[in-house]
């Protein structure tokens, strides 16, 4: 039996301790679709093994090919001793901290959905960090309007190497929706006008972070155009399974999220 629960308040583990719902085939979409449509995030528990997670992933998403993926479309995430220097975006395969980021941010169109499931929890550390991009956007727009204006301006960030993507952190979709795209490692370069605002952005992200300790069989599915994810550094054999992809037609999800902006000329749509 699969289970899910709506997101909880920041800093708690109550995502897995209340309002658990049966996600058997007859109940999966009735429970999961509303949670994803409303919040962009749904958590689950009770996944017995890799095969069950792969089946759930294939039911929800058209799997996205990843350079490190396995034949079943999943990526096994664990600390690889052979990784050595964790540069060039490879920190996911180490035991080091992962800063909040959008998965595959260097591609023109990052996958819409990300699913993560714990096979083996860490001995120490390794808590998953989730941040709602909608909450960050609205916080900035109301409390730091100049930062919002700059970070939603075109071509203020370049994600990736020679074949990366030039864009911005907050981008309008053209349908009164917004998306967030972010990474804070060596694979991003910011325009000079954006750099002074990054410290403000980090503080706002920290205000809206949710910290989770995932145990075996627990995980989540999130809207990768809305939620940022990361983790604390860890010790021990922390092993996760990841799936990426586009939502199936049975998941009628809008791309991005709505932002309630104050009555100010803060956006750059007409520039």
Tab-separated table of C-alpha atoms in Angstrom:
chain	number	residue	atom	x	y	z
A	1	UNK	CA	0.000	0.000	0.000
A	2	UNK	CA	1.255	3.433	-0.897
A	3	UNK	CA	0.433	6.416	1.286
A	4	UNK	CA	0.563	10.175	0.941
A	5	UNK	CA	0.053	13.277	3.044
A	6	UNK	CA	-0.060	17.001	2.273
A	7	UNK	CA	2.969	19.195	3.051
A	8	UNK	CA	3.432	20.260	6.648
A	9	UNK	CA	4.741	23.425	8.204
A	10	UNK	CA	8.417	24.202	7.758
A	11	UNK	CA	10.926	22.306	9.829
A	12	UNK	CA	8.783	19.302	10.809
A	13	UNK	CA	8.573	15.604	10.002
A	14	UNK	CA	4.773	15.481	10.281
A	15	UNK	CA	4.550	14.857	6.528
A	16	UNK	CA	4.801	11.165	7.427
A	17	UNK	CA	2.929	11.128	10.729
A	18	UNK	CA	-0.599	12.316	9.913
A	19	UNK	CA	-3.339	12.149	7.273
A	20	UNK	CA	-1.944	9.076	5.515
A	21	UNK	CA	-3.997	7.954	2.532
A	22	UNK	CA	-4.237	4.668	0.694
A	23	UNK	CA	-2.595	4.964	-2.708
A	24	UNK	CA	-3.660	1.621	-4.117
A	25	UNK	CA	-4.513	1.776	-7.811
A	26	UNK	CA	-8.147	2.714	-7.198
A	27	UNK	CA	-7.214	5.621	-4.943
A	28	UNK	CA	-3.906	6.829	-6.385
A	29	UNK	CA	-5.071	9.622	-8.654
A	30	UNK	CA	-7.996	10.696	-6.461
A	31	UNK	CA	-5.516	11.492	-3.664
A	32	UNK	CA	-2.324	12.367	-5.468
A	33	UNK	CA	-3.585	14.652	-8.231
A	34	UNK	CA	-5.286	17.153	-5.874
A	35	UNK	CA	-2.206	17.285	-3.629
A	36	UNK	CA	0.106	18.001	-6.555
A	37	UNK	CA	-2.307	20.496	-8.125
A	38	UNK	CA	-2.716	22.435	-4.869
A	39	UNK	CA	0.784	22.400	-3.408
A	40	UNK	CA	3.067	20.859	-6.032
A	41	UNK	CA	4.189	18.254	-3.498
A	42	UNK	CA	2.930	14.902	-2.249
A	43	UNK	CA	4.690	12.497	0.095
A	44	UNK	CA	4.353	8.733	0.294
A	45	UNK	CA	5.248	5.852	2.577
A	46	UNK	CA	5.233	2.085	2.420
A	47	UNK	CA	7.124	1.470	-0.840
A	48	UNK	CA	8.626	-2.001	-0.294
A	49	UNK	CA	11.410	-2.072	-2.877
A	50	UNK	CA	12.906	-0.688	-6.071
A	51	UNK	CA	10.492	-2.566	-8.329
A	52	UNK	CA	7.470	-1.072	-6.558
A	53	UNK	CA	8.924	2.431	-6.793
A	54	UNK	CA	9.685	1.948	-10.495
A	55	UNK	CA	6.084	0.857	-11.073
A	56	UNK	CA	4.721	3.888	-9.224
A	57	UNK	CA	7.048	6.206	-11.148
A	58	UNK	CA	6.036	4.803	-14.531
A	59	UNK	CA	2.378	5.202	-13.623
A	60	UNK	CA	2.826	8.887	-12.797
A	61	UNK	CA	5.455	10.125	-15.234
A	62	UNK	CA	6.907	9.543	-18.684
A	63	UNK	CA	10.450	8.915	-17.497
A	64	UNK	CA	13.136	11.405	-18.452
A	65	UNK	CA	16.488	9.958	-19.571
A	66	UNK	CA	19.344	10.891	-17.263
A	67	UNK	CA	23.053	10.376	-18.003
A	68	UNK	CA	23.420	8.449	-14.733
A	69	UNK	CA	20.162	6.543	-15.036
A	70	UNK	CA	19.801	2.756	-14.984
A	71	UNK	CA	17.871	0.631	-17.520
A	72	UNK	CA	14.656	0.872	-15.461
A	73	UNK	CA	14.761	4.679	-15.777
A	74	UNK	CA	15.732	5.282	-12.144
A	75	UNK	CA	18.948	6.799	-10.802
A	76	UNK	CA	20.613	5.330	-7.719
A	77	UNK	CA	21.971	8.125	-5.516
A	78	UNK	CA	24.659	7.264	-2.993
A	79	UNK	CA	28.163	8.333	-2.040
A	80	UNK	CA	30.543	6.888	-4.608
A	81	UNK	CA	34.107	6.612	-3.348
A	82	UNK	CA	35.419	6.972	-6.906
A	83	UNK	CA	33.834	10.398	-7.352
A	84	UNK	CA	36.834	12.199	-5.818
A	85	UNK	CA	36.418	15.931	-6.380
A	86	UNK	CA	32.648	16.525	-6.344
A	87	UNK	CA	32.743	19.415	-8.824
A	88	UNK	CA	30.831	19.900	-12.085
A	89	UNK	CA	27.453	19.109	-10.602
A	90	UNK	CA	28.364	15.696	-9.157
A	91	UNK	CA	27.682	16.391	-5.476
A	92	UNK	CA	24.572	14.226	-5.615
A	93	UNK	CA	26.910	11.229	-5.707
A	94	UNK	CA	28.835	12.249	-2.598
A	95	UNK	CA	28.020	12.558	1.106
A	96	UNK	CA	28.354	16.347	1.052
A	97	UNK	CA	25.694	19.013	1.431
A	98	UNK	CA	23.461	19.767	-1.537
A	99	UNK	CA	22.301	23.377	-1.774
A	100	UNK	CA	18.689	24.057	-2.829
A	101	UNK	CA	18.330	23.551	-6.555
A	102	UNK	CA	16.160	22.697	-9.528
A	103	UNK	CA	16.886	19.284	-10.997
A	104	UNK	CA	18.490	19.454	-14.470
A	105	UNK	CA	18.492	23.254	-14.359
A	106	UNK	CA	21.105	23.395	-17.130
A	107	UNK	CA	18.712	21.977	-19.726
A	108	UNK	CA	16.359	24.195	-21.782
A	109	UNK	CA	13.295	22.582	-20.197
A	110	UNK	CA	13.901	20.796	-16.872
A	111	UNK	CA	11.689	17.784	-16.165
A	112	UNK	CA	8.380	18.697	-14.595
A	113	UNK	CA	8.270	16.059	-11.869
A	114	UNK	CA	10.902	14.647	-9.542
A	115	UNK	CA	10.335	11.580	-7.387
A	116	UNK	CA	12.690	10.489	-4.620
A	117	UNK	CA	12.465	7.394	-2.437
A	118	UNK	CA	14.711	6.248	0.395
A	119	UNK	CA	16.169	2.749	0.255
A	120	UNK	CA	18.605	3.181	3.168
A	121	UNK	CA	18.689	6.186	5.521
A	122	UNK	CA	21.979	7.722	6.622
A	123	UNK	CA	23.470	6.898	10.014
A	124	UNK	CA	23.862	10.613	10.728
A	125	UNK	CA	22.626	13.685	8.863
A	126	UNK	CA	21.300	13.548	5.331
A	127	UNK	CA	17.992	15.250	6.027
A	128	UNK	CA	16.144	16.267	2.870
A	129	UNK	CA	15.462	19.985	2.447
A	130	UNK	CA	12.445	21.220	0.481
A	131	UNK	CA	11.565	24.838	-0.296
A	132	UNK	CA	8.371	26.040	-1.971
A	133	UNK	CA	9.353	28.424	-4.778
A	134	UNK	CA	5.931	30.035	-4.655
A	135	UNK	CA	6.428	31.019	-1.014
A	136	UNK	CA	9.880	32.395	-1.836
A	137	UNK	CA	8.568	34.398	-4.804
A	138	UNK	CA	5.706	35.965	-2.856
A	139	UNK	CA	7.969	36.736	0.108
A	140	UNK	CA	10.460	38.515	-2.157
A	141	UNK	CA	7.782	40.405	-4.070
A	142	UNK	CA	6.306	41.804	-0.866
A	143	UNK	CA	9.380	42.305	1.327
A	144	UNK	CA	12.255	42.746	-1.141
A	145	UNK	CA	10.657	44.169	-4.303
A	146	UNK	CA	13.942	45.233	-5.894
A	147	UNK	CA	15.372	41.738	-5.446
A	148	UNK	CA	12.214	40.264	-6.954
A	149	UNK	CA	12.415	42.672	-9.904
A	150	UNK	CA	16.040	41.798	-10.641
A	151	UNK	CA	15.742	38.050	-10.148
A	152	UNK	CA	12.693	37.900	-12.428
A	153	UNK	CA	14.411	39.920	-15.164
A	154	UNK	CA	15.475	38.140	-18.366
A	155	UNK	CA	18.980	36.769	-18.820
A	156	UNK	CA	20.231	37.270	-15.292
A	157	UNK	CA	21.620	33.731	-14.939
A	158	UNK	CA	23.433	31.216	-17.107
A	159	UNK	CA	23.022	27.593	-16.076
A	160	UNK	CA	25.579	25.021	-17.175
A	161	UNK	CA	28.599	24.938	-19.447
A	162	UNK	CA	28.979	25.609	-23.150
A	163	UNK	CA	25.617	24.021	-23.970
A	164	UNK	CA	23.755	25.438	-20.961
A	165	UNK	CA	20.737	27.683	-20.655
A	166	UNK	CA	20.540	31.468	-20.377
A	167	UNK	CA	17.550	32.519	-18.313
A	168	UNK	CA	16.506	33.791	-14.933
A	169	UNK	CA	15.570	32.445	-11.507
A	170	UNK	CA	11.888	33.405	-11.674
A	171	UNK	CA	10.395	33.200	-15.142
A	172	UNK	CA	6.821	33.907	-16.312
A	173	UNK	CA	5.270	31.179	-18.427
A	174	UNK	CA	2.950	33.480	-20.373
A	175	UNK	CA	-0.167	32.069	-18.676
A	176	UNK	CA	-0.070	34.074	-15.424
A	177	UNK	CA	2.131	31.356	-13.983
A	178	UNK	CA	5.767	31.460	-12.885
A	179	UNK	CA	8.531	28.889	-12.668
A	180	UNK	CA	11.666	28.795	-10.543
A	181	UNK	CA	15.062	27.608	-11.798
A	182	UNK	CA	18.023	27.709	-9.427
A	183	UNK	CA	21.367	26.210	-8.589
A	184	UNK	CA	24.106	27.677	-6.413
A	185	UNK	CA	27.187	25.695	-7.374
A	186	UNK	CA	29.954	25.936	-9.972
A	187	UNK	CA	27.490	25.354	-12.836
A	188	UNK	CA	25.787	28.739	-12.663
A	189	UNK	CA	26.912	32.278	-13.449
A	190	UNK	CA	24.879	35.329	-12.497
A	191	UNK	CA	24.734	38.723	-14.180
A	192	UNK	CA	26.540	41.437	-12.189
A	193	UNK	CA	23.248	43.150	-11.345
A	194	UNK	CA	21.925	39.929	-9.791
A	195	UNK	CA	24.901	39.088	-7.582
A	196	UNK	CA	24.128	41.600	-4.766
A	197	UNK	CA	20.664	40.041	-4.402
A	198	UNK	CA	21.753	36.434	-3.941
A	199	UNK	CA	22.344	36.774	-0.195
A	200	UNK	CA	18.793	38.098	0.202
A	201	UNK	CA	17.475	35.187	-1.855
A	202	UNK	CA	19.310	32.680	0.343
A	203	UNK	CA	17.830	34.211	3.513
A	204	UNK	CA	14.314	34.008	2.093
A	205	UNK	CA	14.844	30.411	0.978
A	206	UNK	CA	15.991	29.543	4.504
A	207	UNK	CA	12.786	31.054	5.903
A	208	UNK	CA	10.661	28.631	3.907
A	209	UNK	CA	12.653	25.401	4.111
A	210	UNK	CA	11.098	22.143	5.285
A	211	UNK	CA	13.459	19.530	6.724
A	212	UNK	CA	12.619	15.821	6.458
A	213	UNK	CA	14.298	12.656	7.591
A	214	UNK	CA	13.308	9.995	5.085
A	215	UNK	CA	13.214	6.407	6.293
A	216	UNK	CA	13.176	3.293	4.134
A	217	UNK	CA	10.166	3.239	1.825
A	218	UNK	CA	9.369	6.939	2.277
A	219	UNK	CA	9.657	9.624	-0.342
A	220	UNK	CA	7.932	12.345	-2.305
A	221	UNK	CA	6.931	13.555	-5.732
A	222	UNK	CA	7.310	17.273	-6.410
A	223	UNK	CA	6.793	19.814	-9.145
A	224	UNK	CA	10.332	20.606	-10.257
A	225	UNK	CA	9.184	23.946	-11.686
A	226	UNK	CA	7.976	25.026	-8.225
A	227	UNK	CA	9.957	23.267	-5.481
A	228	UNK	CA	13.691	23.401	-4.719
A	229	UNK	CA	15.322	20.436	-3.033
A	230	UNK	CA	18.625	19.746	-1.297
A	231	UNK	CA	20.048	17.864	1.673
A	232	UNK	CA	22.382	18.057	4.633
A	233	UNK	CA	25.750	16.310	4.551
A	234	UNK	CA	25.632	12.789	5.950
A	235	UNK	CA	27.570	9.824	7.270
A	236	UNK	CA	26.740	6.224	6.534
A	237	UNK	CA	25.151	4.376	3.615
A	238	UNK	CA	22.399	6.796	2.564
A	239	UNK	CA	20.874	5.334	-0.620
A	240	UNK	CA	18.077	6.987	-2.595
A	241	UNK	CA	16.234	6.266	-5.824
A	242	UNK	CA	15.291	9.131	-8.126
A	243	UNK	CA	12.875	9.322	-11.037
A	244	UNK	CA	12.413	12.299	-13.358
A	245	UNK	CA	9.827	12.889	-16.030
A	246	UNK	CA	6.800	14.590	-17.469
A	247	UNK	CA	3.388	13.991	-15.881
A	248	UNK	CA	1.165	11.439	-17.553
A	249	UNK	CA	-2.093	12.733	-19.113
A	250	UNK	CA	-3.868	11.428	-16.011
A	251	UNK	CA	-2.034	14.145	-14.022
A	252	UNK	CA	-3.438	17.383	-15.492
A	253	UNK	CA	-0.958	19.746	-13.832
A	254	UNK	CA	-0.312	23.339	-14.838
A	255	UNK	CA	3.293	24.297	-15.449
A	256	UNK	CA	4.604	26.496	-12.638
A	257	UNK	CA	2.650	28.371	-9.979
A	258	UNK	CA	0.652	31.545	-9.466
A	259	UNK	CA	2.185	34.426	-7.523
A	260	UNK	CA	0.053	36.988	-5.684
A	261	UNK	CA	1.965	40.159	-6.476
A	262	UNK	CA	1.442	43.509	-4.731
A	263	UNK	CA	0.017	46.369	-6.783
A	264	UNK	CA	3.405	47.544	-7.991
A	265	UNK	CA	5.233	47.403	-11.294
A	266	UNK	CA	7.487	44.583	-10.183
A	267	UNK	CA	7.518	42.285	-13.144
A	268	UNK	CA	9.420	42.676	-16.358
A	269	UNK	CA	6.819	41.317	-18.733
A	270	UNK	CA	6.379	44.629	-20.533
A	271	UNK	CA	10.037	45.674	-20.551
